[in-house]
Amino acid sequence: MNSFSEEVTLEGHIIDSWTLPRAFDTIMDMGGSFEVREMQVGRAKDEVSFARLKVQATTEKKLESILVALQSFGAVLASRDDVAYLPAPADGVLPTDFYSTTHLPTQVRLNGRWVNVKNTEMDLVIIISPAFSEAQMMPSAAVCKGELVVVGHEGIRILPPQRSREREVFSFMASNVSPEHPKRLVIEEIAKQMREIRSRGGKILIVAGPAIVHSGAGHHLAKMIREGYVQVLFGGNAIATHDVESVLYGTSLGVCLDNGRPVEGGHRNHMAAINTIRAVGSLREAVEQGVIREGIMYECIKNNVELVLAGSVRDDGPMPDVITDTAKAQVRMRSALVGVEMVLMIATMLHSIATGNMLKASVKVVAVDINPAVVTKLADRGTFQALGLVTDAELFVRELASAIAMGDKHEAQELAEVEKL
Amino acid sequence: MNSFSEEVTLEGHIIDSWTLPRAFDTIMDMGGSFEVREMQVGRAKDEVSFARLKVQATTEKKLESILVALQSFGAVLASRDDVAYLPAPADGVLPTDFYSTTHLPTQVRLNGRWVNVKNTEMDLVIIISPAFSEAQMMPSAAVCKGELVVVGHEGIRILPPQRSREREVFSFMASNVSPEHPKRLVIEEIAKQMREIRSRGGKILIVAGPAIVHSGAGHHLAKMIREGYVQVLFGGNAIATHDVESVLYGTSLGVCLDNGRPVEGGHRNHMAAINTIRAVGSLREAVEQGVIREGIMYECIKNNVELVLAGSVRDDGPMPDVITDTAKAQVRMRSALVGVEMVLMIATMLHSIATGNMLKASVKVVAVDINPAVVTKLADRGTFQALGLVTDAELFVRELASAIAMGDKHEAQELAEVEKL
Amino acid sequence: MNSFSEEVTLEGHIIDSWTLPRAFDTIMDMGGSFEVREMQVGRAKDEVSFARLKVQATTEKKLESILVALQSFGAVLASRDDVAYLPAPADGVLPTDFYSTTHLPTQVRLNGRWVNVKNTEMDLVIIISPAFSEAQMMPSAAVCKGELVVVGHEGIRILPPQRSREREVFSFMASNVSPEHPKRLVIEEIAKQMREIRSRGGKILIVAGPAIVHSGAGHHLAKMIREGYVQVLFGGNAIATHDVESVLYGTSLGVCLDNGRPVEGGHRNHMAAINTIRAVGSLREAVEQGVIREGIMYECIKNNVELVLAGSVRDDGPMPDVITDTAKAQVRMRSALVGVEMVLMIATMLHSIATGNMLKASVKVVAVDINPAVVTKLADRGTFQALGLVTDAELFVRELASAIAMGDKHEAQELAEVEKL
Amino acid sequence: MNSFSEEVTLEGHIIDSWTLPRAFDTIMDMGGSFEVREMQVGRAKDEVSFARLKVQATTEKKLESILVALQSFGAVLASRDDVAYLPAPADGVLPTDFYSTTHLPTQVRLNGRWVNVKNTEMDLVIIISPAFSEAQMMPSAAVCKGELVVVGHEGIRILPPQRSREREVFSFMASNVSPEHPKRLVIEEIAKQMREIRSRGGKILIVAGPAIVHSGAGHHLAKMIREGYVQVLFGGNAIATHDVESVLYGTSLGVCLDNGRPVEGGHRNHMAAINTIRAVGSLREAVEQGVIREGIMYECIKNNVELVLAGSVRDDGPMPDVITDTAKAQVRMRSALVGVEMVLMIATMLHSIATGNMLKASVKVVAVDINPAVVTKLADRGTFQALGLVTDAELFVRELASAIAMGDKHEAQELAEVEKL
């Protein structure tokens, strides 16, 4: 009955990384069957395992789709052909059978050798240059007529992450930290990792929602930026506007940040904040002319943080620094993401999803929101080191700032003691 | 057409307390009409207003139900009859036309005089003693055969709260503090009011959910109890069990509170905690024999906090101190509520609703939960000084403890300075 | 102490529309005081009332801000000066003291006469043409250098809505229909009103989220469009992509709509759907060439529904019909909104907020989402006829389609009976 | 270093049931290590696999706790001792080292033979009768002094479920049906399974929250009961009260179910409903005397549905049929659960959690709530066939009733056709 078959091999920590049982699952779920032809189980935890399976299906099409699925677990087909490709028929238009990427490291077989594909992002396509044995991922909209786009599934190899042997805070993977669990320890761990990244010159991105300012936690974030814990900041028109409003008028959407009460006529303040910046031309000009002298935007500009403000259709104004064309904003975000090791997404769904879509699987992601549905959505985007915190943005930012300060103090004490010796 | 009519009067701050427009609304909503016969508007803010309305309706029944509705705004019928009453036909059974109470101060007219009704709680009935000109509210289940139960609507007067002229944190009434608003200021205000109540020997009740322990904030609450900020504590089997488990094993539902990770076999710990207390007989015995030496339960017992643990159908065990009969638990809760000025409901819906049902309108309520639907449900139970906080229980309890400690420190400094002089 | 004062008058159903008590509230909240100089209360429900107040405050600034606040209740200053205006200093830049609009009908006093301001939308500015005694609202970004922008608060009159005497489904205003209340009746009422609007040639707008397609309810919406119940449709890249994916492949984000299970490799389908449309150039071309022959997009194009797809930074692709520049999308949306009487916002927060920001207060809004926080946010944007439904988008669309079909059937039967006679 | 070791064996579909990788995970997570001594992988999907592992740890305590954990995956220790037991020191008090059960089928080794333990429920203890080679699970509170309670972990064997080879609707296990997925198909599948259970005389339990009545869907549930689709119904005071109120007065908590508007004075109706039933003595009396002639309670009584109304501390009244002692209510619920194959939990967290705690792993559970957090909590209680639906209770009950009716119609048609032949 299962007249079509193919052999595939899997190698690595395929049992303790759950690769093998997931492969078995997948084959059965998709209506195929398998035989284990060869199996060597690593006896100790530092020995790799190896499996050779005969995969069977009733139709060639079904077999094909099973093989595609197994590919994403790192399965390699016995038949090792080169990758196939076709020219793009028009700008931004792909050959019908284009290959759509995952967010995992990928290789293509070119001229008989496995070549690393540059960039890693989900739902892109792979463009190759056979002459130079080079390949890179690219958004479909950026593909020009005639560029060579990978098609089919032959000659493509995905390198899935091996399971980390050490348990750490980010291995909560896909299981969020609910409001009922202790978060203090988790926040301290995040602070510790941020310190490490900063000390080795790594890059941390914060995707910041307006609630940070609105809830009165803006100055904590500003301090973190000033002290070098943020290298890239993504946001929208709202966070910039709220931040400038709070600096100029002490309000956020007309609510006084000192006493939490609406200021009469204060609803107009955010429009006035936008107008003030429009009048000087840009946030950078406003900083340089001394129009704003503190706040999140001020610190970003003073400390050369890469700032991308992406517009949305619900924006008032907007601020002159906001990129209203979302396609252009994506280009800027992609470029700013190069080298980012850790992303904190705080109280903004739109910009966080946009960012999550662009991340490769190895980036550490912390998603913070009071709405569990948002946290689940963000933490489920498939990175392997996502940590979702269902909690209050204001209190989270305060706690994080305080955990960082505590760490800085310890470090200073240690240094002082070293100098004494 | 409107052939049935009656005159009512309203007096007090009836315009700025929104009483008059709500009365107009109600009449029209219920299909009646009205004429303003007399109206004196207080010219300045300390002058009361007065209105005399002729209320009309097409049927006597409709007129009657409008008058009942107006009564809850403090309207008084021109015709001042005595209150009517009938004997209860059996234990826990009421005369058909029984009057169901509100949570507002109420008077009944007995022997031609207005008499205050003792106790104030929603959905109870009024029992009267004509001989002694006394009246009190009582749950229907507690009414004995033959007791005189108020029926109909004649001779009953409700005293609605007059609008507070000063704006304060509790005047957020019915509009919750969303996660997007600054909560630090609100928490400081709550701490300040708790200090005031403590210093004048008032009573504060905390309705405590198990997430307080589970999230690692239990020791903050224990400290607040030790320092005299809690006079009454309501909870269920879970908070007691989690608290004892955390004291005995360092875990909560098997999750280690020091590192946030599940302890293998730890799931058994909560059953073992219950068994330990069952073996000594009660929480008090456990404290006295030194079985538990810290924690929320320990502090409650050591500091003579009135502790009511009300059972629920989902309980394991339960702890021997848990009152498994919910009717008996209600009796205990009602008795413990006497004199309570402020209630903090933290991360527990069941016990908070139960408590909310028993509160008179003048008690200050703070409802804290990460789920906005729960906060709305709690803050909407009709007290006039409810404040809903959509936030994280762990971080809220920490912040509150820290705001209280800050206040204590200030006080100590002031005292020290006074002594120096 | 209150040395600054001004007289204002209020007229209309100011007591039963709650205008007067809200005015009293506002004055006291803002630290002012007042005297009621004159007061005539309408005796019956069709008689208007009139009040003349002396408003007092300790500083001129405070008095000014109180008067501004009263203006939004329809208060008119005794001193009736003309509106003030200044030229815009640069394109998209306003004079500092610009007046920010509400979403209520507004008049300005020009050359001694009250002139209606064209367009009505919150947070815009008013541009005037003194020569022609004309005024219109405009987004600040659209203001050109030299255009005359209204400043200050003199000579501006807002016409607040008078309370509707009849209770109707939309008077739930600001109090949402919780999941615990019966929704069947509400949905039938919405269907009835949609039928009425359709029969008189009015315009209905649906702001449609991708969950409509994803949950399998797309064909119900398509049917409603085909039968003329939708004149304008707003959405984003996702609903267009999901709709085309479902038409071409029977899946939505790779999930089979016939059995609810993920199709292996199906994750690629949405990219393929986008590529297919990019290859033919546009959705319209795809319809005309027969590439898509059913679905929401198909029906919109076939039935000349005004379709605005506004891009966002999280979009894949996008579809060629998506307007990636959000500023341009706003212009298109504003223009499509002219004449719209009713808006259904279904399962999309971003586009719904964007739409809500542009609506004048008199438009009927139905906001449907399973997340109560979203519904509250949408229904609270200040229209006076907002109805929030916390419910399931799939089941809501099905029920609505079925309620409409039921109504159509009744109408057909009635017509048939009429013809028989 | 790892000086303590033990051999365990695992047998069955241990790879495709994910047992083996979970065992590996657990050993490493708990700080142990392992060697695979022997491994036979079933070649085809109907062949079982076998593994023999040497488990190592640095301390005996650690090794012990790893072995306990492996036990829950079905691992069997090489050393096959009998189960150990100790007498209970007092009524309701356990020996310190008591064994706490899982909700999986369990065997104990008594007199050298594996004996099935009667009943299956989480967090109970095992009582044995060595003389008769019998064992049963029992709540700790029910244990009498001197009864023999299993202690330690020797001689206990858990039989974990083997993974179902066929994919079905209930295999969504732990991954809920989000509001964005098509629910119609899922609801049809539930209806189909209910029909099957009914036709073979099986038992279906509905745990019913008051929102079913409050939202106007009560008559759909009543119909399902009347037609034999419900054998057991669990609820609280609220559903009984709302149901009787709706039957007697047409309202639910004072809201008219015909037009969704509050009835003035209607707030009193639920107290009057309770009083009416208290006056006749019980719901059964009310049915027999014709006081109530329809509704959920009526149908339960008329159709001999096992009805357990468990009280809670927030109850008004309560109804005379409500069991106010929660410990007694648990006993009644446990007894009613015998033989139940499927549970629908609709819009009630308290009673659903209580029920979930008592279920063995093989019962099918459908958890329906509009709050995703509640659904997750219910569907995560560890049954292996849980299906969580984040949706509207009213619309769910309507759809389910309609799907059942559709099925009944098809069946009738088929029968009619058969008869014709």
CSV table of C-alpha atoms in Angstrom, one decimal, chain A residues 15-16 18 20-22 24-25 28-29 32 34-37 39 41-45 163 165 167 180 372-373 377, chain D residues 15-16 18 20-22 24-25 28-29 32 34-37 39 41-45 163 165 167 180 372-373 377:
chain,number,residue,atom,x,y,z
A,15,ILE,CA,16.5,11.9,21.4
A,16,ASP,CA,17.1,14.3,24.2
A,18,TRP,CA,13.0,15.5,21.1
A,20,LEU,CA,13.3,11.8,16.8
A,21,PRO,CA,9.9,11.5,18.5
A,22,ARG,CA,8.7,14.6,16.7
A,24,PHE,CA,7.9,9.9,14.2
A,25,ASP,CA,4.8,12.0,15.2
A,28,MET,CA,2.2,9.4,11.4
A,29,ASP,CA,0.2,12.6,11.6
A,32,GLY,CA,2.8,8.0,6.4
A,34,PHE,CA,8.3,4.4,8.8
A,35,GLU,CA,10.8,1.7,9.6
A,36,VAL,CA,13.8,2.3,11.7
A,37,ARG,CA,16.6,0.9,9.6
A,39,MET,CA,19.6,3.4,15.3
A,41,VAL,CA,21.6,5.9,20.8
A,42,GLY,CA,24.3,8.0,22.4
A,43,ARG,CA,25.0,6.2,25.7
A,44,ALA,CA,26.0,9.2,27.7
A,45,LYS,CA,24.8,12.7,27.5
A,163,ARG,CA,18.7,21.2,23.3
A,165,ARG,CA,22.0,20.7,28.6
A,167,ARG,CA,18.6,24.6,32.4
A,180,GLU,CA,1.0,33.4,39.8
A,372,PRO,CA,-1.9,36.7,28.7
A,373,ALA,CA,-3.1,36.4,25.1
A,377,LYS,CA,1.2,35.3,20.8
D,15,ILE,CA,9.3,6.7,21.5
D,16,ASP,CA,6.2,7.7,19.7
D,18,TRP,CA,7.3,10.6,23.9
D,20,LEU,CA,11.6,7.9,26.4
D,21,PRO,CA,12.7,11.5,25.6
D,22,ARG,CA,10.7,12.8,28.6
D,24,PHE,CA,15.9,11.4,29.4
D,25,ASP,CA,14.8,15.0,30.0
D,28,MET,CA,19.1,15.4,33.2
D,29,ASP,CA,16.9,18.1,34.6
D,32,GLY,CA,21.4,12.8,37.2
D,34,PHE,CA,22.1,7.8,32.3
D,35,GLU,CA,23.4,5.1,30.0
D,36,VAL,CA,21.3,3.3,27.6
D,37,ARG,CA,22.1,-0.3,28.3
D,39,MET,CA,17.3,-0.4,23.3
D,41,VAL,CA,13.0,0.3,18.6
D,42,GLY,CA,9.8,-1.0,17.2
D,43,ARG,CA,10.3,-1.0,13.5
D,44,ALA,CA,6.7,-0.4,12.5
D,45,LYS,CA,4.0,1.5,14.2
D,163,ARG,CA,-0.4,7.7,22.4
D,165,ARG,CA,-2.4,6.4,16.7
D,167,ARG,CA,-5.7,11.8,15.3
D,180,GLU,CA,-9.3,32.6,16.0
D,372,PRO,CA,-8.5,32.2,28.0
D,373,ALA,CA,-6.9,32.0,31.4
D,377,LYS,CA,-6.4,26.3,33.8
